[in-house]
Amino acid sequence: ETKGISLSTINNELTNLQPQSKIIMRDRCQPESQVTLNQYLYYRVDKSRIFAGKNILNKYKVLLNEISSHFKIQPRFIIAIMGMESSYGKNQGKVKTINAIATLAYDRRRSSFYKNQLFAALKIIDNQLVKSENFVGSWGGAVGMTQMIPTTFLESAYDWDGNGIDIWNSYPDAFASIANYLTK
C-alpha cells in the first residue's frame, strides 16, 4: 500500500537504499539514556547556551512577541526548545532523512515507530513541502532548527513568513512551528 504517496516518489526515494550501520549503532548508544537528569542538565544547559538564548530572544523580540500573541506561547519556551534541540540552529544534522528513518524502520528495535516516520517523510517529499535533497537532519530523523520528526512536521510545521515551510533556515517558521507544536 502506498498510503497516498506517488509511486514516483517511492521509487525515487527508496530505490537502492542500504541500512546504515552507523545509524543503528548511534541508536543503540544514545548518551541521553546513560546519564542522570542532573548530568544531562549540567552538560546541556551551560552558560554559553543560556547566553546565546538571551541574545536570540533579544534579536527576535518583535517577531517572537507576534508569534507568542498568535499561539499564546511565551517566547522563552520557544527559545528554550530551540536551544535544547539544535543549539539555536547550529546543530541540525547532515544525514539524509530518508536514509536515517528507513534504516531505523529496517532495524527491529523501533521498527513500527520508524515505519510511520518513513511514510510521513515520503508524504512530505511527495507533497513538495521539502525537496528531497534539502530533507536532512539528525541520524534519528529529526530535522531543522526544531528537530521535528516527520510526523510532527506534518502536524505542526508552520509557514509564518509565507514563502513555504523552512524550519532549516527561517527563524520565523522555526519559532512558529515550535509554538504550534506546543499548542497541541
Backbone as a chain_set.jsonl record, in Angstrom:
{"seq": "ETKGISLSTINNELTNLQPQSKIIMRDRCQPESQVTLNQYLYYRVDKSRIFAGKNILNKYKVLLNEISSHFKIQPRFIIAIMGMESSYGKNQGKVKTINAIATLAYDRRRSSFYKNQLFAALKIIDNQLVKSENFVGSWGGAVGMTQMIPTTFLESAYDWDGNGIDIWNSYPDAFASIANYLTK", "coords": {"N": [[0.846, -1.184, 0.0], [0.51, 2.232, -0.779], [-0.257, 4.407, 0.694], [-1.275, 6.804, -0.288], [0.9, 8.026, -1.408], [2.841, 8.933, -4.186], [3.923, 6.603, -6.689], [6.158, 7.361, -8.043], [7.563, 9.03, -6.225], [8.059, 7.13, -4.212], [9.662, 5.279, -5.63], [11.816, 6.971, -6.391], [12.89, 7.699, -3.906], [13.316, 5.344, -2.39], [14.658, 3.41, -3.838], [17.552, 1.491, -4.124], [18.4, 1.921, -1.481], [20.351, 1.309, 1.416], [20.718, -0.253, 4.593], [22.161, 1.683, 7.193], [24.832, 1.072, 9.099], [26.113, 2.704, 10.934], [24.109, 4.433, 11.806], [22.357, 2.694, 13.135], [24.081, 1.87, 15.182], [24.424, 4.322, 16.555], [21.827, 4.693, 17.462], [21.669, 2.686, 19.332], [23.401, 3.555, 21.285], [22.667, 5.933, 22.659], [23.523, 8.875, 24.275], [21.874, 10.29, 26.074], [20.354, 8.382, 27.346], [21.98, 7.268, 29.18], [22.762, 8.847, 31.284], [22.263, 10.745, 34.309], [19.52, 12.959, 35.226], [20.528, 15.311, 36.405], [23.192, 15.276, 35.439], [22.704, 15.473, 32.703], [21.456, 18.021, 32.528], [23.573, 19.585, 33.476], [25.502, 19.323, 31.444], [24.065, 20.123, 29.171], [22.666, 22.511, 29.641], [24.336, 24.937, 29.715], [26.366, 27.88, 30.453], [27.049, 29.201, 28.058], [25.04, 28.392, 26.277], [22.798, 29.467, 27.521], [23.444, 32.206, 27.405], [23.519, 32.559, 24.601], [20.83, 32.013, 24.066], [19.549, 34.168, 25.343], [20.485, 36.207, 23.722], [19.29, 35.544, 21.245], [16.6, 35.761, 21.973], [16.496, 38.527, 22.424], [17.324, 39.574, 19.912], [15.278, 38.727, 18.173], [12.978, 39.776, 19.265], [10.601, 41.308, 18.587], [9.404, 39.737, 16.535], [9.132, 37.288, 17.935], [7.325, 38.095, 19.907], [5.063, 38.606, 18.33], [4.529, 36.031, 17.324], [4.169, 34.724, 19.744], [1.869, 36.019, 20.694], [0.029, 35.197, 18.762], [-0.031, 32.342, 19.025], [-0.258, 32.012, 21.735], [1.894, 31.229, 23.341], [4.671, 31.551, 25.387], [7.596, 33.437, 24.511], [10.025, 32.619, 25.747], [9.768, 29.869, 26.116], [9.681, 28.894, 23.518], [12.237, 29.593, 22.619], [13.807, 28.176, 24.458], [13.27, 25.5, 23.766], [14.262, 25.444, 21.128], [16.93, 25.978, 21.692], [17.711, 23.702, 23.164], [17.174, 21.649, 21.349], [18.586, 22.191, 18.916], [20.683, 23.842, 19.431], [20.03, 26.511, 18.841], [19.822, 26.377, 16.084], [22.35, 25.746, 15.184], [23.165, 23.053, 15.305], [21.945, 20.956, 13.343], [22.179, 18.594, 12.007], [23.263, 16.425, 9.315], [22.423, 14.279, 7.907], [20.798, 12.443, 5.395], [17.39, 12.428, 5.569], [15.535, 10.43, 4.732], [17.264, 8.218, 4.43], [18.112, 7.86, 7.099], [15.698, 7.328, 8.562], [14.641, 5.167, 7.141], [16.581, 3.253, 7.603], [16.283, 2.953, 10.394], [13.667, 2.049, 10.443], [13.987, -0.392, 9.251], [15.595, -1.705, 11.123], [14.925, -3.747, 13.938], [14.383, -2.795, 16.519], [12.828, -0.374, 16.967], [10.995, -0.502, 14.933], [8.215, -0.251, 14.01], [7.513, 2.328, 14.855], [9.341, 3.877, 13.351], [8.591, 3.141, 10.778], [6.189, 4.508, 10.499], [7.259, 7.082, 10.566], [8.722, 7.016, 8.222], [6.732, 6.808, 6.205], [5.517, 9.283, 6.672], [7.648, 11.013, 6.045], [8.011, 10.43, 3.327], [5.565, 11.375, 2.413], [5.869, 14.106, 2.941], [7.842, 14.787, 1.098], [6.555, 13.986, -1.262], [4.364, 15.719, -1.3], [5.656, 17.99, -1.839], [6.58, 19.661, 0.183], [9.081, 19.821, 1.218], [12.101, 19.699, -0.534], [13.676, 16.747, -1.663], [16.526, 16.679, -1.615], [17.057, 18.633, 0.245], [16.08, 17.679, 2.564], [17.263, 16.976, 5.279], [18.805, 15.954, 8.375], [19.132, 14.862, 11.743], [20.737, 11.766, 12.785], [18.659, 10.302, 13.757], [16.425, 11.048, 12.38], [15.287, 13.501, 12.964], [14.557, 16.884, 12.136], [15.731, 20.124, 11.018], [15.873, 23.403, 12.694], [14.144, 22.973, 14.7], [14.172, 20.292, 15.164], [12.189, 18.386, 14.495], [10.451, 15.322, 14.139], [9.327, 13.481, 11.236], [6.428, 12.93, 11.376], [5.607, 14.8, 13.267], [6.394, 17.116, 11.986], [4.533, 17.129, 9.843], [2.205, 17.535, 11.327], [2.673, 19.932, 12.754], [4.506, 21.796, 11.624], [4.994, 25.102, 10.436], [4.264, 27.737, 8.261], [5.268, 30.682, 8.72], [6.328, 33.0, 7.523], [5.298, 33.013, 4.994], [6.428, 31.943, 2.641], [6.675, 29.235, 2.079], [7.266, 26.301, 4.039], [10.076, 26.331, 6.048], [12.019, 25.115, 8.198], [14.682, 24.899, 8.536], [16.193, 27.116, 7.764], [14.724, 29.431, 8.235], [14.047, 31.523, 10.771], [11.527, 32.688, 11.546], [9.674, 30.673, 10.645], [10.621, 28.435, 12.065], [10.342, 29.259, 14.777], [7.529, 29.66, 14.858], [6.657, 27.099, 14.228], [7.537, 25.61, 16.434], [5.996, 26.875, 18.444], [3.422, 26.291, 17.481], [3.472, 23.492, 17.687], [3.635, 23.282, 20.5], [1.087, 24.104, 21.178], [-0.448, 21.951, 20.749]], "CA": [[0.0, 0.0, 0.0], [1.32, 3.448, -0.907], [-0.776, 5.418, 1.625], [-1.481, 8.068, -0.984], [2.19, 8.555, -1.875], [3.018, 8.535, -5.581], [4.946, 5.581, -6.96], [7.353, 8.087, -8.463], [8.298, 9.408, -5.01], [8.532, 5.898, -3.569], [10.791, 4.759, -6.408], [12.946, 7.904, -6.31], [13.455, 7.782, -2.564], [13.631, 4.074, -1.737], [15.469, 2.53, -4.677], [18.985, 1.372, -3.803], [18.746, 2.25, -0.09], [21.011, 0.275, 2.208], [20.765, 0.103, 6.015], [23.396, 2.345, 7.599], [25.218, 0.507, 10.396], [26.467, 3.806, 11.835], [22.86, 4.941, 12.384], [21.902, 1.689, 14.103], [24.989, 1.955, 16.323], [24.101, 5.542, 17.315], [20.556, 4.457, 18.131], [21.92, 1.795, 20.47], [24.302, 4.183, 22.262], [22.263, 7.318, 22.882], [24.079, 9.334, 25.543], [20.837, 10.746, 26.994], [19.789, 7.267, 28.102], [23.001, 6.732, 30.074], [23.159, 9.855, 32.267], [21.194, 11.202, 35.197], [18.965, 14.257, 34.858], [21.484, 16.353, 36.818], [24.313, 15.27, 34.497], [22.186, 15.976, 31.435], [21.29, 19.47, 32.647], [24.895, 20.179, 33.635], [26.194, 19.382, 30.157], [23.255, 20.707, 28.105], [22.203, 23.863, 29.965], [25.534, 25.636, 30.176], [26.311, 29.348, 30.364], [27.084, 29.678, 26.67], [23.717, 28.156, 25.686], [21.907, 30.463, 28.131], [23.834, 33.497, 26.824], [23.052, 32.563, 23.211], [19.371, 32.092, 24.108], [19.171, 35.554, 25.66], [20.762, 37.007, 22.516], [18.245, 35.229, 20.255], [15.372, 36.392, 22.485], [16.609, 39.97, 22.199], [17.419, 39.854, 18.476], [13.998, 38.443, 17.511], [11.956, 40.144, 20.246], [9.346, 41.711, 17.942], [8.868, 38.544, 15.881], [8.717, 36.338, 18.966], [6.109, 38.609, 20.541], [3.96, 38.377, 17.386], [4.246, 34.588, 17.324], [3.648, 34.44, 21.077], [0.497, 36.515, 20.738], [-0.79, 34.361, 17.873], [-0.168, 30.97, 19.526], [-0.387, 32.04, 23.198], [3.049, 30.517, 23.897], [5.684, 32.536, 25.754], [8.836, 33.349, 23.737], [11.089, 31.898, 26.452], [9.61, 28.432, 25.898], [10.058, 28.654, 22.123], [13.699, 29.676, 22.549], [14.38, 27.076, 25.242], [13.198, 24.269, 22.971], [15.217, 25.549, 20.027], [18.271, 25.876, 22.27], [17.995, 22.311, 23.525], [17.08, 20.753, 20.195], [19.569, 22.393, 17.843], [21.584, 24.928, 19.813], [19.55, 27.682, 18.092], [20.015, 26.168, 14.661], [23.738, 25.388, 14.848], [23.332, 21.6, 15.21], [20.74, 20.419, 12.712], [22.461, 17.298, 11.396], [23.529, 16.437, 7.871], [22.076, 12.962, 7.383], [19.59, 12.436, 4.561], [16.327, 11.941, 6.453], [15.005, 9.145, 4.247], [18.239, 7.175, 4.773], [18.105, 7.637, 8.543], [14.496, 6.669, 9.071], [14.496, 3.852, 6.502], [17.474, 2.367, 8.359], [15.685, 2.677, 11.697], [12.466, 1.244, 10.184], [14.511, -1.723, 8.946], [16.058, -2.262, 12.386], [13.762, -4.267, 14.664], [14.184, -2.212, 17.846], [11.684, 0.56, 16.958], [10.599, -0.585, 13.531], [6.886, 0.278, 13.68], [7.582, 3.784, 15.021], [10.044, 4.47, 12.22], [7.8, 2.949, 9.554], [5.285, 5.669, 10.451], [8.074, 8.248, 10.209], [9.092, 6.878, 6.812], [5.57, 7.207, 5.394], [5.347, 10.738, 6.82], [8.726, 11.664, 5.285], [7.691, 10.286, 1.906], [4.438, 12.286, 2.155], [6.437, 15.461, 2.932], [8.511, 14.951, -0.2], [5.55, 13.841, -2.316], [3.551, 16.944, -1.302], [6.596, 19.07, -2.169], [6.775, 20.558, 1.321], [10.542, 19.923, 1.303], [12.773, 18.963, -1.607], [14.408, 15.586, -1.173], [17.936, 16.996, -1.343], [17.125, 19.527, 1.408], [15.454, 16.984, 3.688], [18.363, 16.413, 6.058], [18.708, 16.19, 9.811], [19.927, 14.019, 12.635], [20.757, 10.33, 12.487], [17.386, 9.756, 14.204], [15.34, 11.518, 11.531], [14.768, 14.799, 13.394], [15.001, 17.851, 11.132], [15.657, 21.573, 11.165], [16.178, 24.051, 13.968], [13.177, 22.453, 15.662], [14.42, 18.859, 15.285], [10.911, 17.668, 14.429], [10.393, 14.097, 13.363], [8.397, 13.724, 10.121], [5.014, 13.002, 11.744], [5.416, 16.085, 13.948], [6.48, 18.117, 10.925], [3.234, 17.181, 9.163], [1.18, 18.036, 12.256], [2.941, 21.204, 13.422], [5.358, 22.756, 10.904], [4.168, 26.287, 10.161], [4.86, 28.721, 7.348], [4.964, 32.006, 9.276], [6.726, 34.106, 6.639], [4.511, 32.953, 3.765], [7.139, 31.516, 1.425], [6.924, 27.802, 2.196], [7.809, 25.893, 5.343], [11.528, 26.138, 6.058], [12.487, 25.103, 9.591], [16.139, 24.793, 8.5], [16.82, 28.422, 7.537], [13.828, 30.543, 8.564], [13.695, 31.641, 12.188], [10.079, 32.832, 11.72], [9.0, 29.376, 10.507], [11.036, 27.562, 13.17], [9.676, 29.726, 16.001], [6.091, 29.401, 14.755], [6.462, 25.65, 14.253], [7.647, 25.193, 17.843], [4.817, 27.378, 19.146], [2.278, 25.498, 17.012], [3.628, 22.187, 18.323], [3.31, 23.395, 21.92], [-0.363, 24.275, 21.359], [-1.091, 20.638, 20.587]], "C": [[0.888, 1.243, 0.0], [0.876, 4.573, 0.01], [-0.898, 6.796, 0.98], [-0.209, 8.718, -1.504], [2.412, 8.045, -3.292], [4.122, 7.492, -5.72], [6.254, 6.231, -7.391], [8.201, 8.472, -7.252], [8.858, 8.172, -4.327], [9.748, 5.352, -4.3], [12.017, 5.662, -6.312], [13.648, 7.842, -4.963], [13.938, 6.452, -1.999], [14.478, 3.117, -2.561], [16.936, 2.623, -4.255], [19.362, 1.828, -2.396], [19.4, 1.043, 0.573], [20.971, 0.692, 3.67], [22.152, 0.661, 6.374], [23.775, 1.865, 9.005], [25.581, 1.594, 11.406], [25.219, 4.384, 12.528], [22.333, 3.971, 13.435], [22.778, 1.727, 15.354], [24.658, 3.183, 17.182], [22.79, 5.375, 18.062], [20.74, 3.598, 19.379], [22.701, 2.474, 21.6], [23.942, 5.632, 22.522], [22.757, 7.786, 24.245], [23.023, 9.766, 26.546], [20.292, 9.618, 27.847], [20.776, 6.709, 29.126], [23.468, 7.735, 31.119], [21.964, 10.211, 33.15], [20.665, 12.541, 34.701], [19.928, 15.374, 35.23], [22.679, 16.427, 35.873], [23.878, 15.854, 33.151], [22.071, 17.501, 31.472], [22.633, 20.175, 32.746], [25.594, 20.35, 32.285], [25.399, 20.102, 29.072], [22.811, 22.144, 28.377], [23.379, 24.628, 30.568], [25.41, 27.139, 29.945], [26.302, 29.845, 28.929], [25.73, 29.476, 25.984], [22.715, 29.179, 26.235], [22.181, 31.848, 27.542], [23.321, 33.613, 25.385], [21.531, 32.689, 23.159], [18.881, 33.499, 24.407], [19.403, 36.462, 24.456], [19.696, 36.785, 21.44], [16.92, 35.878, 20.687], [15.366, 37.889, 22.202], [16.569, 40.318, 20.71], [16.066, 39.712, 17.769], [12.8, 38.808, 18.394], [10.601, 40.462, 19.598], [8.661, 40.497, 17.305], [8.345, 37.546, 16.911], [7.453, 36.802, 19.684], [4.889, 38.421, 19.636], [3.535, 36.907, 17.404], [3.64, 34.181, 18.662], [2.189, 34.855, 21.198], [-0.44, 35.629, 19.914], [-1.07, 32.986, 18.49], [-0.402, 30.887, 21.038], [0.679, 31.158, 23.873], [4.122, 31.554, 24.186], [6.972, 32.337, 24.949], [9.93, 32.529, 24.434], [10.985, 30.39, 26.256], [10.014, 28.051, 24.474], [11.583, 28.609, 22.013], [14.355, 28.537, 23.317], [14.375, 25.775, 24.451], [14.204, 24.313, 21.83], [16.659, 25.42, 20.536], [18.646, 24.444, 22.596], [18.045, 21.411, 22.294], [18.208, 20.928, 19.184], [20.614, 23.452, 18.165], [21.323, 26.157, 18.929], [19.857, 27.592, 16.601], [21.412, 25.741, 14.258], [23.915, 23.888, 14.599], [22.063, 20.953, 14.654], [20.948, 19.029, 12.115], [22.605, 17.417, 9.887], [23.186, 15.111, 7.203], [20.799, 13.085, 6.548], [18.484, 11.727, 5.352], [15.763, 10.601, 6.014], [15.966, 8.013, 4.6], [18.185, 6.833, 6.255], [16.87, 6.862, 8.968], [14.217, 5.327, 8.39], [15.383, 2.84, 7.217], [16.838, 1.981, 9.689], [14.372, 1.906, 11.562], [12.86, -0.205, 9.902], [14.974, -2.436, 10.217], [14.843, -2.657, 13.229], [13.432, -3.516, 15.952], [12.969, -1.293, 17.92], [11.089, 0.636, 15.553], [9.244, 0.059, 13.245], [6.843, 1.798, 13.841], [8.22, 4.423, 13.793], [9.383, 4.188, 10.88], [6.81, 4.102, 9.406], [6.045, 6.931, 10.05], [8.44, 8.207, 8.726], [7.926, 7.273, 5.904], [5.353, 8.717, 5.478], [6.407, 11.486, 6.008], [8.464, 11.584, 3.79], [6.537, 11.221, 1.521], [4.925, 13.735, 2.077], [7.088, 15.746, 1.577], [7.484, 14.927, -1.331], [4.675, 15.096, -2.431], [4.392, 18.195, -1.555], [6.697, 20.125, -1.068], [8.262, 20.823, 1.533], [11.105, 19.137, 0.123], [13.621, 17.856, -0.99], [15.841, 15.925, -0.773], [18.112, 17.921, -0.138], [16.6, 18.874, 2.68], [16.531, 16.227, 4.463], [18.184, 16.759, 7.53], [19.611, 15.258, 10.585], [19.886, 12.567, 12.18], [19.43, 9.677, 12.867], [16.188, 10.258, 13.425], [14.715, 12.829, 11.953], [15.379, 15.885, 12.508], [14.868, 19.301, 11.585], [16.075, 22.097, 12.531], [15.294, 23.524, 15.081], [13.434, 20.998, 16.023], [13.114, 18.076, 15.393], [11.098, 16.374, 13.655], [9.309, 14.287, 12.292], [6.917, 13.791, 10.493], [4.705, 14.333, 12.43], [5.499, 17.229, 12.949], [5.123, 18.254, 10.237], [2.151, 17.788, 10.049], [1.4, 19.495, 12.654], [3.79, 22.213, 12.662], [4.489, 23.88, 10.357], [4.933, 27.268, 9.285], [4.483, 30.128, 7.817], [5.247, 33.119, 8.277], [6.105, 34.028, 5.246], [5.242, 32.522, 2.508], [7.505, 30.034, 1.462], [7.568, 27.477, 3.541], [9.304, 25.65, 5.213], [12.04, 26.244, 7.494], [14.001, 24.933, 9.681], [16.796, 26.179, 8.478], [15.991, 29.616, 7.981], [13.504, 30.54, 10.058], [12.192, 31.856, 12.369], [9.337, 31.491, 11.637], [9.363, 28.441, 11.657], [10.348, 27.969, 14.469], [8.192, 29.374, 15.98], [5.799, 27.904, 14.805], [6.567, 25.11, 15.678], [6.419, 25.64, 18.621], [3.57, 26.57, 18.758], [2.309, 24.106, 17.646], [3.205, 22.241, 19.796], [1.824, 23.619, 22.181], [-1.099, 22.948, 21.29], [-0.811, 19.798, 21.8]], "O": [[1.898, 1.291, 0.701], [1.556, 5.595, 0.101], [-0.656, 7.82, 1.619], [-0.244, 9.848, -1.991], [2.199, 6.865, -3.572], [5.108, 7.496, -4.983], [7.333, 5.701, -7.127], [9.415, 8.266, -7.251], [10.015, 8.169, -3.907], [10.748, 5.002, -3.674], [13.137, 5.171, -6.168], [14.874, 7.924, -4.896], [14.878, 6.431, -1.204], [14.965, 2.116, -2.037], [17.473, 3.714, -4.058], [20.535, 2.098, -2.139], [19.032, -0.102, 0.309], [21.168, 1.868, 3.974], [23.176, 0.161, 5.908], [23.114, 2.213, 9.982], [25.373, 1.418, 12.607], [25.276, 4.773, 13.695], [21.91, 4.393, 14.512], [22.266, 1.625, 16.469], [24.618, 3.084, 18.408], [22.652, 5.864, 19.183], [20.031, 3.777, 20.37], [22.664, 2.016, 22.742], [24.829, 6.482, 22.599], [22.446, 7.167, 25.263], [23.235, 9.631, 27.751], [19.816, 9.858, 28.957], [20.446, 5.777, 29.86], [24.477, 7.497, 31.782], [20.81, 10.002, 32.776], [21.286, 13.185, 33.856], [20.126, 16.298, 34.441], [23.135, 17.521, 35.54], [24.607, 16.637, 32.542], [22.532, 18.187, 30.56], [22.817, 21.245, 32.166], [26.199, 21.387, 32.015], [25.993, 20.643, 28.139], [22.602, 22.913, 27.438], [23.407, 24.923, 31.763], [24.46, 27.605, 29.317], [25.615, 30.817, 28.618], [25.319, 30.318, 25.185], [21.882, 29.695, 25.49], [21.246, 32.58, 27.218], [22.758, 34.638, 25.0], [20.998, 33.395, 22.303], [17.917, 33.971, 23.803], [18.619, 37.375, 24.198], [19.252, 37.737, 20.798], [16.212, 36.466, 19.87], [14.349, 38.447, 21.789], [15.867, 41.242, 20.299], [15.749, 40.491, 16.87], [11.732, 38.207, 18.274], [9.572, 39.937, 20.022], [7.471, 40.268, 17.519], [7.24, 37.022, 16.768], [6.603, 35.982, 20.032], [3.801, 38.109, 20.122], [2.35, 36.586, 17.489], [2.703, 33.383, 18.706], [1.371, 34.116, 21.747], [-1.565, 35.351, 20.328], [-2.21, 32.519, 18.481], [-0.708, 29.815, 21.561], [0.4, 30.444, 24.836], [4.45, 32.358, 23.314], [7.395, 31.202, 24.727], [10.681, 31.817, 23.768], [12.005, 29.701, 26.233], [10.619, 27.002, 24.257], [12.146, 27.705, 21.396], [15.362, 27.99, 22.866], [15.357, 25.033, 24.462], [14.918, 23.34, 21.588], [17.503, 24.817, 19.872], [19.771, 24.018, 22.335], [18.878, 20.507, 22.219], [18.73, 19.948, 18.654], [21.342, 23.907, 17.282], [22.239, 26.751, 18.36], [20.117, 28.6, 15.944], [21.638, 25.404, 13.096], [24.732, 23.496, 13.765], [21.218, 20.468, 15.407], [19.978, 18.361, 11.757], [22.136, 18.373, 9.269], [23.604, 14.848, 6.075], [19.844, 13.749, 6.95], [18.633, 10.572, 5.75], [15.536, 9.725, 6.848], [15.522, 6.948, 5.03], [18.209, 5.661, 6.628], [16.98, 5.849, 9.659], [13.618, 4.441, 9.0], [14.981, 1.694, 7.416], [16.853, 0.81, 10.068], [13.998, 1.176, 12.481], [12.142, -1.133, 10.276], [14.764, -3.64, 10.365], [13.834, -1.951, 13.22], [12.301, -3.598, 16.43], [12.16, -1.417, 18.84], [10.733, 1.709, 15.066], [9.139, 0.852, 12.309], [6.202, 2.484, 13.045], [7.697, 5.399, 13.255], [9.6, 4.937, 9.927], [6.617, 4.614, 8.304], [5.536, 7.752, 9.286], [8.465, 9.24, 8.057], [8.124, 8.003, 4.932], [5.042, 9.358, 4.474], [6.097, 12.482, 5.355], [8.67, 12.559, 3.067], [6.536, 11.791, 0.43], [4.449, 14.506, 1.243], [6.901, 16.814, 0.994], [7.539, 15.748, -2.246], [4.292, 15.487, -3.533], [3.889, 19.317, -1.491], [6.874, 21.313, -1.338], [8.656, 21.904, 1.971], [10.636, 18.04, -0.181], [14.207, 18.028, 0.079], [16.311, 15.507, 0.285], [19.199, 17.985, 0.438], [16.673, 19.464, 3.758], [16.689, 15.014, 4.324], [17.506, 17.724, 7.883], [20.706, 14.912, 10.144], [19.103, 12.193, 11.306], [19.105, 8.607, 12.353], [15.05, 9.934, 13.765], [13.713, 13.245, 11.372], [16.56, 15.826, 12.166], [14.022, 19.648, 12.409], [16.556, 21.359, 13.391], [15.642, 23.613, 16.259], [12.973, 20.519, 17.059], [12.955, 17.221, 16.264], [11.808, 16.33, 12.651], [8.46, 15.168, 12.43], [6.205, 14.645, 9.965], [3.651, 14.922, 12.194], [4.755, 18.204, 13.056], [4.621, 19.365, 10.066], [1.269, 18.487, 9.551], [0.434, 20.227, 12.871], [3.795, 23.39, 13.024], [3.382, 23.64, 9.872], [6.096, 27.582, 9.541], [3.49, 30.694, 7.359], [4.484, 34.081, 8.192], [6.363, 34.891, 4.407], [4.728, 32.716, 1.406], [8.539, 29.635, 0.927], [8.317, 28.278, 4.099], [9.745, 24.864, 4.374], [12.44, 27.317, 7.947], [14.548, 24.835, 10.779], [17.836, 26.385, 9.104], [16.525, 30.72, 8.09], [12.783, 29.671, 10.547], [11.613, 31.256, 13.275], [8.47, 31.209, 12.464], [8.499, 27.728, 12.169], [9.827, 27.115, 15.186], [7.657, 28.855, 16.96], [4.786, 27.492, 15.371], [5.779, 24.255, 16.082], [5.856, 24.855, 19.384], [2.765, 26.214, 19.618], [1.276, 23.604, 18.091], [2.502, 21.353, 20.278], [1.345, 23.354, 23.283], [-2.245, 22.842, 21.728], [-1.257, 18.653, 21.875]]}, "num_chains": 1, "name": "protein.A"}
